[in-house]
Amino acid sequence: KTKKENKTYFIYLKTIKSTMPAPRVLSALDVARIQLYHFKAIIIAGMSLFTDAYDLFCIAPVLKMLGEIYYREDSIGTPILSIFYAIALLGAALGQLLVGYLGDRLGRRRVYGICLVIMVLSSFGCGFSVCTSRRSCVMASLGFFRFVLGLGIGGDYPLSATIMSEFANKKTRGTFISAVFSMQGLGILMSSTVTMAVCAAFKNAGKGSSEKTKAAEADIAWRLILMIGAIPAALTFYWRMRMPETARYTALVENNAIKAEKDMEKVMSISKSSQVEEDLPQLPSSSSSTSSSYKLFSRRFFSLHGRDLFAASANWFLVDVVFYTSNLLLSQILNVSNKPHNVYDSAFEVAKVAATVAVCSTIPGYWFTVYFIDRVGRVKIQIMGFFLMAVVYLVAGIPYSWYRSDHGYTSNKGFVVLYGLIFFFSNFGPNTTTFIIPAELFPARFRSTCHGISGAAGKLGAIVGTVGFLWGTKRDEEHKDVFPDVKRVRIAFLILGGVCIAGVLVTYFCTRETMGRSLEENEEDEICAYSSAPGSPSASELPTITTQAIVF
């Protein structure tokens, strides 16, 4: 053969694996009945999302306590609040990028346990933040551990979604992944419940104590709140380390379909195949054969998956701008208490409001998605969620002055209901679907990485939303007022409505439906695209060329 012909055959040889039928174990997983291990995997993967939500959302009441303990009349300034809201999110963005990449390079299972250890240790580290008197020392130490905690939280997102998607069958895959994600709602509720319980217990126990003793007790209370969230995740460590590597990673990335089948037979009942890929030649297991004919971020990658990656990242960015900003404004807008309070009361009130919203809006929204995701489809639910959130923001934002009068604080129940609908349609909508779709769109060797990129874009959106709107709606320091500026909040609501409309457009024009679609169709799409490229063989010619390549 000439040098040019050798190069041509080598390229064809690298595509042989993709032209072969998918290993039978993967086909068996696609049609496997719902089994006990599916629910076990939901709990194992979901408990990490539970811890993620607990740690991310318990900081709001804790900051209220820190303000009363260490700042008192000075109050925590906007710069410090911005740093503490953003630092864990920044760590989460970096964790999603790093761990997502390692999940594709080293395997999902190997990195999964490391993320849990980071989360547990850093949660306890937050509680053991050094110093008890110097506020600068306490805040610096807590900020460091919050950043490390963010790394573990962020790393858990791509791995949990990818692992659940690769274990599930194609008919109920969306239900299983959304069930994992719905554990966030329980984590939010648990963080609020623990905060209220700890505050109530310490408040009652401290009656009659001296001011110095009360300050020491309050310093223990906020640390205890931060540490308790690590306990449920720590309890699942043994079962997480016992999970086998996903069959799709073993078969498609490591090129070991026989091991994939054996691993799955240990934990699930699947249709047996005595000979995997019968009568097909065994290709060498090497990095070149598993990386197909292109690499991540190559021109061909962007031609095949660039639009999907843009849609997943842009939608996650937009929804997190809205979701995290809404949670941030929740404690400010709905804080109707104007009574004198001690160190525990302000945190208790914030936690009570968050618990009420979680029970009435957040958790129902998650479980509506669990029920409808494989009946209606991801794209329709995402468009519906973005659109109805936009409507609610516009309706609630325009008459915001009804909620707060210039003559005092009024409680408008209609406004509170509208604000609760934002959380309902966020979770019965894009907040959940943006977690699911990236785990279904990309080939196995890029799946965790691309999910991490999409999630990191979301966390950047969360930083933009929380920091931007924290500064944009900050109240006038000359007037002691528990409410942010009314006009600025109205503008913020209208901007958030515009962000939701942008999400509708990106979803409609750029997002593909993945309901009922096998994950292996992503691998087949690459060959279809390869066959249609200029100078490439047609689909009918591929078997002949494959045979020639094997002989060569």
PDB file of C-alpha atoms in Angstrom, residues 274-518:
ATOM      1  CA  SER A 274     -23.355 -16.103  26.221  1.00  0.00           C
ATOM      2  CA  GLN A 275     -21.194 -14.423  23.668  1.00  0.00           C
ATOM      3  CA  VAL A 276     -20.960 -10.663  23.487  1.00  0.00           C
ATOM      4  CA  GLU A 277     -20.492  -9.270  20.002  1.00  0.00           C
ATOM      5  CA  GLU A 278     -20.544 -12.748  18.493  1.00  0.00           C
ATOM      6  CA  ASP A 279     -18.464 -13.284  15.325  1.00  0.00           C
ATOM      7  CA  LEU A 280     -17.019  -9.770  15.487  1.00  0.00           C
ATOM      8  CA  PRO A 281     -13.237  -9.295  15.579  1.00  0.00           C
ATOM      9  CA  GLN A 282     -11.644  -8.091  18.827  1.00  0.00           C
ATOM     10  CA  LEU A 283     -10.034  -4.716  18.391  1.00  0.00           C
ATOM     11  CA  PRO A 284      -7.052  -3.693  20.490  1.00  0.00           C
ATOM     12  CA  SER A 285      -7.947  -1.813  23.646  1.00  0.00           C
ATOM     13  CA  SER A 286      -6.043   1.424  23.333  1.00  0.00           C
ATOM     14  CA  SER A 287      -6.612   5.090  23.793  1.00  0.00           C
ATOM     15  CA  SER A 288      -6.655   5.637  20.050  1.00  0.00           C
ATOM     16  CA  SER A 289      -9.459   3.163  19.472  1.00  0.00           C
ATOM     17  CA  THR A 290     -11.579   4.576  22.268  1.00  0.00           C
ATOM     18  CA  SER A 291     -11.124   8.180  21.240  1.00  0.00           C
ATOM     19  CA  SER A 292     -12.668   7.492  17.813  1.00  0.00           C
ATOM     20  CA  SER A 293     -11.539   9.759  15.002  1.00  0.00           C
ATOM     21  CA  TYR A 294     -11.723  13.071  16.851  1.00  0.00           C
ATOM     22  CA  LYS A 295     -11.042  14.543  20.254  1.00  0.00           C
ATOM     23  CA  LEU A 296     -12.792  16.879  22.658  1.00  0.00           C
ATOM     24  CA  PHE A 297     -13.033  20.463  21.357  1.00  0.00           C
ATOM     25  CA  SER A 298     -11.790  19.478  17.906  1.00  0.00           C
ATOM     26  CA  ARG A 299     -13.453  20.936  14.829  1.00  0.00           C
ATOM     27  CA  ARG A 300     -15.394  17.731  14.298  1.00  0.00           C
ATOM     28  CA  PHE A 301     -16.534  17.698  17.927  1.00  0.00           C
ATOM     29  CA  PHE A 302     -18.049  21.134  17.527  1.00  0.00           C
ATOM     30  CA  SER A 303     -19.633  20.186  14.213  1.00  0.00           C
ATOM     31  CA  LEU A 304     -21.357  17.198  15.852  1.00  0.00           C
ATOM     32  CA  HIS A 305     -21.970  18.410  19.410  1.00  0.00           C
ATOM     33  CA  GLY A 306     -21.279  22.148  19.467  1.00  0.00           C
ATOM     34  CA  ARG A 307     -24.934  23.119  19.246  1.00  0.00           C
ATOM     35  CA  ASP A 308     -25.926  20.653  21.968  1.00  0.00           C
ATOM     36  CA  LEU A 309     -23.155  21.898  24.264  1.00  0.00           C
ATOM     37  CA  PHE A 310     -24.137  25.523  23.659  1.00  0.00           C
ATOM     38  CA  ALA A 311     -27.821  24.806  24.345  1.00  0.00           C
ATOM     39  CA  ALA A 312     -27.125  22.831  27.525  1.00  0.00           C
ATOM     40  CA  SER A 313     -24.687  25.443  28.869  1.00  0.00           C
ATOM     41  CA  ALA A 314     -26.771  28.489  27.912  1.00  0.00           C
ATOM     42  CA  ASN A 315     -29.981  27.074  29.380  1.00  0.00           C
ATOM     43  CA  TRP A 316     -28.252  26.092  32.623  1.00  0.00           C
ATOM     44  CA  PHE A 317     -26.650  29.555  32.848  1.00  0.00           C
ATOM     45  CA  LEU A 318     -30.003  31.276  32.371  1.00  0.00           C
ATOM     46  CA  VAL A 319     -31.980  29.149  34.810  1.00  0.00           C
ATOM     47  CA  ASP A 320     -29.352  29.473  37.557  1.00  0.00           C
ATOM     48  CA  VAL A 321     -29.363  33.248  37.203  1.00  0.00           C
ATOM     49  CA  VAL A 322     -33.068  33.055  38.000  1.00  0.00           C
ATOM     50  CA  PHE A 323     -33.076  30.225  40.552  1.00  0.00           C
ATOM     51  CA  TYR A 324     -30.275  31.406  42.822  1.00  0.00           C
ATOM     52  CA  THR A 325     -31.333  35.048  42.611  1.00  0.00           C
ATOM     53  CA  SER A 326     -34.857  34.080  43.642  1.00  0.00           C
ATOM     54  CA  ASN A 327     -33.512  32.180  46.649  1.00  0.00           C
ATOM     55  CA  LEU A 328     -31.321  35.119  47.594  1.00  0.00           C
ATOM     56  CA  LEU A 329     -34.156  37.633  47.387  1.00  0.00           C
ATOM     57  CA  LEU A 330     -36.490  35.274  49.242  1.00  0.00           C
ATOM     58  CA  SER A 331     -35.031  36.067  52.668  1.00  0.00           C
ATOM     59  CA  GLN A 332     -35.098  39.807  51.931  1.00  0.00           C
ATOM     60  CA  ILE A 333     -38.469  40.246  50.213  1.00  0.00           C
ATOM     61  CA  LEU A 334     -40.466  37.952  52.503  1.00  0.00           C
ATOM     62  CA  ASN A 335     -38.802  39.006  55.750  1.00  0.00           C
ATOM     63  CA  VAL A 336     -41.829  40.734  57.279  1.00  0.00           C
ATOM     64  CA  SER A 337     -40.641  40.540  60.879  1.00  0.00           C
ATOM     65  CA  ASN A 338     -39.908  43.999  62.266  1.00  0.00           C
ATOM     66  CA  LYS A 339     -39.711  42.920  65.902  1.00  0.00           C
ATOM     67  CA  PRO A 340     -36.587  43.045  68.069  1.00  0.00           C
ATOM     68  CA  HIS A 341     -34.766  39.757  67.815  1.00  0.00           C
ATOM     69  CA  ASN A 342     -31.838  37.919  69.319  1.00  0.00           C
ATOM     70  CA  VAL A 343     -29.129  36.000  67.510  1.00  0.00           C
ATOM     71  CA  TYR A 344     -31.424  33.051  66.787  1.00  0.00           C
ATOM     72  CA  ASP A 345     -34.661  34.748  65.745  1.00  0.00           C
ATOM     73  CA  SER A 346     -33.482  36.204  62.420  1.00  0.00           C
ATOM     74  CA  ALA A 347     -32.007  32.858  61.309  1.00  0.00           C
ATOM     75  CA  PHE A 348     -35.163  31.060  62.476  1.00  0.00           C
ATOM     76  CA  GLU A 349     -37.396  33.360  60.399  1.00  0.00           C
ATOM     77  CA  VAL A 350     -35.301  32.938  57.247  1.00  0.00           C
ATOM     78  CA  ALA A 351     -35.303  29.154  57.692  1.00  0.00           C
ATOM     79  CA  LYS A 352     -39.061  29.096  58.326  1.00  0.00           C
ATOM     80  CA  VAL A 353     -39.796  30.962  55.103  1.00  0.00           C
ATOM     81  CA  ALA A 354     -37.445  28.667  53.149  1.00  0.00           C
ATOM     82  CA  ALA A 355     -39.110  25.572  54.648  1.00  0.00           C
ATOM     83  CA  THR A 356     -42.574  26.860  53.758  1.00  0.00           C
ATOM     84  CA  VAL A 357     -41.559  27.520  50.155  1.00  0.00           C
ATOM     85  CA  ALA A 358     -39.849  24.119  49.949  1.00  0.00           C
ATOM     86  CA  VAL A 359     -42.940  22.248  51.118  1.00  0.00           C
ATOM     87  CA  CYS A 360     -45.470  24.240  49.082  1.00  0.00           C
ATOM     88  CA  SER A 361     -43.521  24.902  45.868  1.00  0.00           C
ATOM     89  CA  THR A 362     -40.037  23.450  45.525  1.00  0.00           C
ATOM     90  CA  ILE A 363     -40.600  19.781  46.383  1.00  0.00           C
ATOM     91  CA  PRO A 364     -43.933  19.488  44.486  1.00  0.00           C
ATOM     92  CA  GLY A 365     -42.211  20.988  41.442  1.00  0.00           C
ATOM     93  CA  TYR A 366     -39.490  18.332  41.546  1.00  0.00           C
ATOM     94  CA  TRP A 367     -41.978  15.477  41.785  1.00  0.00           C
ATOM     95  CA  PHE A 368     -44.202  16.828  39.041  1.00  0.00           C
ATOM     96  CA  THR A 369     -41.121  16.558  36.833  1.00  0.00           C
ATOM     97  CA  VAL A 370     -40.454  13.010  38.018  1.00  0.00           C
ATOM     98  CA  TYR A 371     -43.950  12.019  36.928  1.00  0.00           C
ATOM     99  CA  PHE A 372     -44.184  13.886  33.613  1.00  0.00           C
ATOM    100  CA  ILE A 373     -40.595  13.882  32.296  1.00  0.00           C
ATOM    101  CA  ASP A 374     -40.948  10.619  30.338  1.00  0.00           C
ATOM    102  CA  ARG A 375     -44.529  11.331  29.343  1.00  0.00           C
ATOM    103  CA  VAL A 376     -44.282  14.902  28.064  1.00  0.00           C
ATOM    104  CA  GLY A 377     -40.599  15.235  27.192  1.00  0.00           C
ATOM    105  CA  ARG A 378     -37.676  17.353  28.341  1.00  0.00           C
ATOM    106  CA  VAL A 379     -37.974  20.169  25.811  1.00  0.00           C
ATOM    107  CA  LYS A 380     -41.697  20.805  26.346  1.00  0.00           C
ATOM    108  CA  ILE A 381     -41.308  20.900  30.122  1.00  0.00           C
ATOM    109  CA  GLN A 382     -38.323  23.218  29.853  1.00  0.00           C
ATOM    110  CA  ILE A 383     -40.114  25.647  27.529  1.00  0.00           C
ATOM    111  CA  MET A 384     -43.214  25.572  29.720  1.00  0.00           C
ATOM    112  CA  GLY A 385     -41.175  26.250  32.870  1.00  0.00           C
ATOM    113  CA  PHE A 386     -39.231  29.149  31.373  1.00  0.00           C
ATOM    114  CA  PHE A 387     -42.372  30.704  29.889  1.00  0.00           C
ATOM    115  CA  LEU A 388     -44.510  30.493  33.032  1.00  0.00           C
ATOM    116  CA  MET A 389     -41.650  31.782  35.174  1.00  0.00           C
ATOM    117  CA  ALA A 390     -41.382  34.769  32.832  1.00  0.00           C
ATOM    118  CA  VAL A 391     -45.112  35.415  33.194  1.00  0.00           C
ATOM    119  CA  VAL A 392     -44.928  35.205  36.992  1.00  0.00           C
ATOM    120  CA  TYR A 393     -41.924  37.537  37.168  1.00  0.00           C
ATOM    121  CA  LEU A 394     -43.624  40.116  34.986  1.00  0.00           C
ATOM    122  CA  VAL A 395     -46.910  39.873  36.915  1.00  0.00           C
ATOM    123  CA  ALA A 396     -45.170  40.005  40.311  1.00  0.00           C
ATOM    124  CA  GLY A 397     -42.598  42.600  39.328  1.00  0.00           C
ATOM    125  CA  ILE A 398     -44.857  45.285  37.930  1.00  0.00           C
ATOM    126  CA  PRO A 399     -47.101  45.667  41.043  1.00  0.00           C
ATOM    127  CA  TYR A 400     -44.302  45.002  43.564  1.00  0.00           C
ATOM    128  CA  SER A 401     -45.189  48.223  45.406  1.00  0.00           C
ATOM    129  CA  TRP A 402     -48.460  46.567  46.517  1.00  0.00           C
ATOM    130  CA  TYR A 403     -46.407  44.358  48.789  1.00  0.00           C
ATOM    131  CA  ARG A 404     -44.628  47.177  50.604  1.00  0.00           C
ATOM    132  CA  SER A 405     -46.333  50.489  51.305  1.00  0.00           C
ATOM    133  CA  ASP A 406     -44.619  53.699  52.366  1.00  0.00           C
ATOM    134  CA  HIS A 407     -46.681  53.749  55.558  1.00  0.00           C
ATOM    135  CA  GLY A 408     -45.588  50.391  56.900  1.00  0.00           C
ATOM    136  CA  TYR A 409     -45.077  46.754  56.059  1.00  0.00           C
ATOM    137  CA  THR A 410     -48.018  44.979  54.551  1.00  0.00           C
ATOM    138  CA  SER A 411     -48.399  41.292  53.824  1.00  0.00           C
ATOM    139  CA  ASN A 412     -49.910  40.565  50.453  1.00  0.00           C
ATOM    140  CA  LYS A 413     -50.730  36.864  50.291  1.00  0.00           C
ATOM    141  CA  GLY A 414     -51.271  37.052  46.554  1.00  0.00           C
ATOM    142  CA  PHE A 415     -47.736  38.215  46.051  1.00  0.00           C
ATOM    143  CA  VAL A 416     -46.393  35.409  48.234  1.00  0.00           C
ATOM    144  CA  VAL A 417     -48.331  32.863  46.176  1.00  0.00           C
ATOM    145  CA  LEU A 418     -46.930  34.327  42.953  1.00  0.00           C
ATOM    146  CA  TYR A 419     -43.417  34.163  44.344  1.00  0.00           C
ATOM    147  CA  GLY A 420     -43.971  30.526  45.309  1.00  0.00           C
ATOM    148  CA  LEU A 421     -45.009  29.731  41.729  1.00  0.00           C
ATOM    149  CA  ILE A 422     -41.557  30.832  40.581  1.00  0.00           C
ATOM    150  CA  PHE A 423     -39.984  27.978  42.541  1.00  0.00           C
ATOM    151  CA  PHE A 424     -42.644  25.509  41.422  1.00  0.00           C
ATOM    152  CA  PHE A 425     -42.159  26.169  37.702  1.00  0.00           C
ATOM    153  CA  SER A 426     -38.415  26.398  38.101  1.00  0.00           C
ATOM    154  CA  ASN A 427     -38.293  22.833  39.394  1.00  0.00           C
ATOM    155  CA  PHE A 428     -41.168  21.593  37.232  1.00  0.00           C
ATOM    156  CA  GLY A 429     -39.164  23.031  34.393  1.00  0.00           C
ATOM    157  CA  PRO A 430     -35.624  24.107  33.536  1.00  0.00           C
ATOM    158  CA  ASN A 431     -33.929  23.679  36.913  1.00  0.00           C
ATOM    159  CA  THR A 432     -34.471  19.910  36.631  1.00  0.00           C
ATOM    160  CA  THR A 433     -34.318  19.427  32.859  1.00  0.00           C
ATOM    161  CA  THR A 434     -30.976  21.236  32.556  1.00  0.00           C
ATOM    162  CA  PHE A 435     -29.559  18.589  34.901  1.00  0.00           C
ATOM    163  CA  ILE A 436     -31.005  15.742  32.832  1.00  0.00           C
ATOM    164  CA  ILE A 437     -30.379  16.738  29.208  1.00  0.00           C
ATOM    165  CA  PRO A 438     -26.536  16.997  29.270  1.00  0.00           C
ATOM    166  CA  ALA A 439     -26.378  13.457  30.676  1.00  0.00           C
ATOM    167  CA  GLU A 440     -28.212  12.149  27.577  1.00  0.00           C
ATOM    168  CA  LEU A 441     -26.888  14.166  24.636  1.00  0.00           C
ATOM    169  CA  PHE A 442     -23.199  13.280  24.385  1.00  0.00           C
ATOM    170  CA  PRO A 443     -21.145  10.144  23.625  1.00  0.00           C
ATOM    171  CA  ALA A 444     -19.920   8.075  26.570  1.00  0.00           C
ATOM    172  CA  ARG A 445     -16.318   9.266  26.339  1.00  0.00           C
ATOM    173  CA  PHE A 446     -17.399  12.950  26.581  1.00  0.00           C
ATOM    174  CA  ARG A 447     -20.571  12.640  28.669  1.00  0.00           C
ATOM    175  CA  SER A 448     -19.231  13.559  32.102  1.00  0.00           C
ATOM    176  CA  THR A 449     -16.995  16.327  30.743  1.00  0.00           C
ATOM    177  CA  CYS A 450     -19.792  17.987  28.772  1.00  0.00           C
ATOM    178  CA  HIS A 451     -22.172  17.729  31.710  1.00  0.00           C
ATOM    179  CA  GLY A 452     -19.515  19.388  33.861  1.00  0.00           C
ATOM    180  CA  ILE A 453     -19.073  22.208  31.339  1.00  0.00           C
ATOM    181  CA  SER A 454     -22.819  22.792  31.222  1.00  0.00           C
ATOM    182  CA  GLY A 455     -23.079  22.759  34.995  1.00  0.00           C
ATOM    183  CA  ALA A 456     -20.109  25.119  35.384  1.00  0.00           C
ATOM    184  CA  ALA A 457     -21.855  27.574  33.066  1.00  0.00           C
ATOM    185  CA  GLY A 458     -24.867  27.294  35.368  1.00  0.00           C
ATOM    186  CA  LYS A 459     -22.822  28.081  38.466  1.00  0.00           C
ATOM    187  CA  LEU A 460     -21.332  31.118  36.712  1.00  0.00           C
ATOM    188  CA  GLY A 461     -24.908  32.204  36.063  1.00  0.00           C
ATOM    189  CA  ALA A 462     -25.645  31.712  39.755  1.00  0.00           C
ATOM    190  CA  ILE A 463     -22.684  33.947  40.653  1.00  0.00           C
ATOM    191  CA  VAL A 464     -23.823  36.596  38.184  1.00  0.00           C
ATOM    192  CA  GLY A 465     -27.352  36.461  39.580  1.00  0.00           C
ATOM    193  CA  THR A 466     -26.551  36.469  43.298  1.00  0.00           C
ATOM    194  CA  VAL A 467     -23.710  38.989  43.264  1.00  0.00           C
ATOM    195  CA  GLY A 468     -25.262  41.215  40.616  1.00  0.00           C
ATOM    196  CA  PHE A 469     -28.679  41.416  42.198  1.00  0.00           C
ATOM    197  CA  LEU A 470     -27.254  41.606  45.726  1.00  0.00           C
ATOM    198  CA  TRP A 471     -25.518  44.828  44.729  1.00  0.00           C
ATOM    199  CA  GLY A 472     -28.268  45.992  42.402  1.00  0.00           C
ATOM    200  CA  THR A 473     -31.047  45.756  45.007  1.00  0.00           C
ATOM    201  CA  LYS A 474     -29.042  46.701  48.080  1.00  0.00           C
ATOM    202  CA  ARG A 475     -30.923  48.894  50.484  1.00  0.00           C
ATOM    203  CA  ASP A 476     -29.986  52.453  51.426  1.00  0.00           C
ATOM    204  CA  GLU A 477     -27.556  52.326  54.329  1.00  0.00           C
ATOM    205  CA  GLU A 478     -28.888  55.616  55.692  1.00  0.00           C
ATOM    206  CA  HIS A 479     -32.234  54.013  56.475  1.00  0.00           C
ATOM    207  CA  LYS A 480     -32.576  50.923  58.600  1.00  0.00           C
ATOM    208  CA  ASP A 481     -34.938  48.886  56.466  1.00  0.00           C
ATOM    209  CA  VAL A 482     -35.414  45.150  56.231  1.00  0.00           C
ATOM    210  CA  PHE A 483     -36.551  45.474  52.612  1.00  0.00           C
ATOM    211  CA  PRO A 484     -34.403  46.080  49.543  1.00  0.00           C
ATOM    212  CA  ASP A 485     -35.166  49.118  47.437  1.00  0.00           C
ATOM    213  CA  VAL A 486     -38.620  48.729  45.871  1.00  0.00           C
ATOM    214  CA  LYS A 487     -37.825  50.214  42.478  1.00  0.00           C
ATOM    215  CA  ARG A 488     -34.662  48.160  42.145  1.00  0.00           C
ATOM    216  CA  VAL A 489     -36.461  44.936  43.025  1.00  0.00           C
ATOM    217  CA  ARG A 490     -39.122  45.719  40.445  1.00  0.00           C
ATOM    218  CA  ILE A 491     -36.421  46.212  37.804  1.00  0.00           C
ATOM    219  CA  ALA A 492     -34.740  42.996  38.987  1.00  0.00           C
ATOM    220  CA  PHE A 493     -37.983  41.055  38.515  1.00  0.00           C
ATOM    221  CA  LEU A 494     -38.454  42.453  35.016  1.00  0.00           C
ATOM    222  CA  ILE A 495     -34.856  41.538  34.092  1.00  0.00           C
ATOM    223  CA  LEU A 496     -35.363  38.007  35.435  1.00  0.00           C
ATOM    224  CA  GLY A 497     -38.511  37.752  33.323  1.00  0.00           C
ATOM    225  CA  GLY A 498     -36.421  38.697  30.289  1.00  0.00           C
ATOM    226  CA  VAL A 499     -33.847  36.037  31.211  1.00  0.00           C
ATOM    227  CA  CYS A 500     -36.635  33.426  31.246  1.00  0.00           C
ATOM    228  CA  ILE A 501     -37.816  34.537  27.792  1.00  0.00           C
ATOM    229  CA  ALA A 502     -34.239  34.096  26.538  1.00  0.00           C
ATOM    230  CA  GLY A 503     -34.374  30.551  27.952  1.00  0.00           C
ATOM    231  CA  VAL A 504     -37.553  29.851  25.964  1.00  0.00           C
ATOM    232  CA  LEU A 505     -35.830  30.942  22.747  1.00  0.00           C
ATOM    233  CA  VAL A 506     -32.625  28.968  23.338  1.00  0.00           C
ATOM    234  CA  THR A 507     -34.612  25.848  24.224  1.00  0.00           C
ATOM    235  CA  TYR A 508     -36.942  26.118  21.233  1.00  0.00           C
ATOM    236  CA  PHE A 509     -34.260  26.749  18.603  1.00  0.00           C
ATOM    237  CA  CYS A 510     -31.254  24.816  19.946  1.00  0.00           C
ATOM    238  CA  THR A 511     -32.270  22.002  22.318  1.00  0.00           C
ATOM    239  CA  ARG A 512     -32.880  18.456  21.084  1.00  0.00           C
ATOM    240  CA  GLU A 513     -35.430  16.118  22.633  1.00  0.00           C
ATOM    241  CA  THR A 514     -33.885  13.022  24.273  1.00  0.00           C
ATOM    242  CA  MET A 515     -37.003  11.256  25.578  1.00  0.00           C
ATOM    243  CA  GLY A 516     -37.067   7.557  24.652  1.00  0.00           C
ATOM    244  CA  ARG A 517     -33.703   7.819  22.936  1.00  0.00           C
ATOM    245  CA  SER A 518     -30.992   5.266  23.657  1.00  0.00           C
TER     246      SER A 518
END
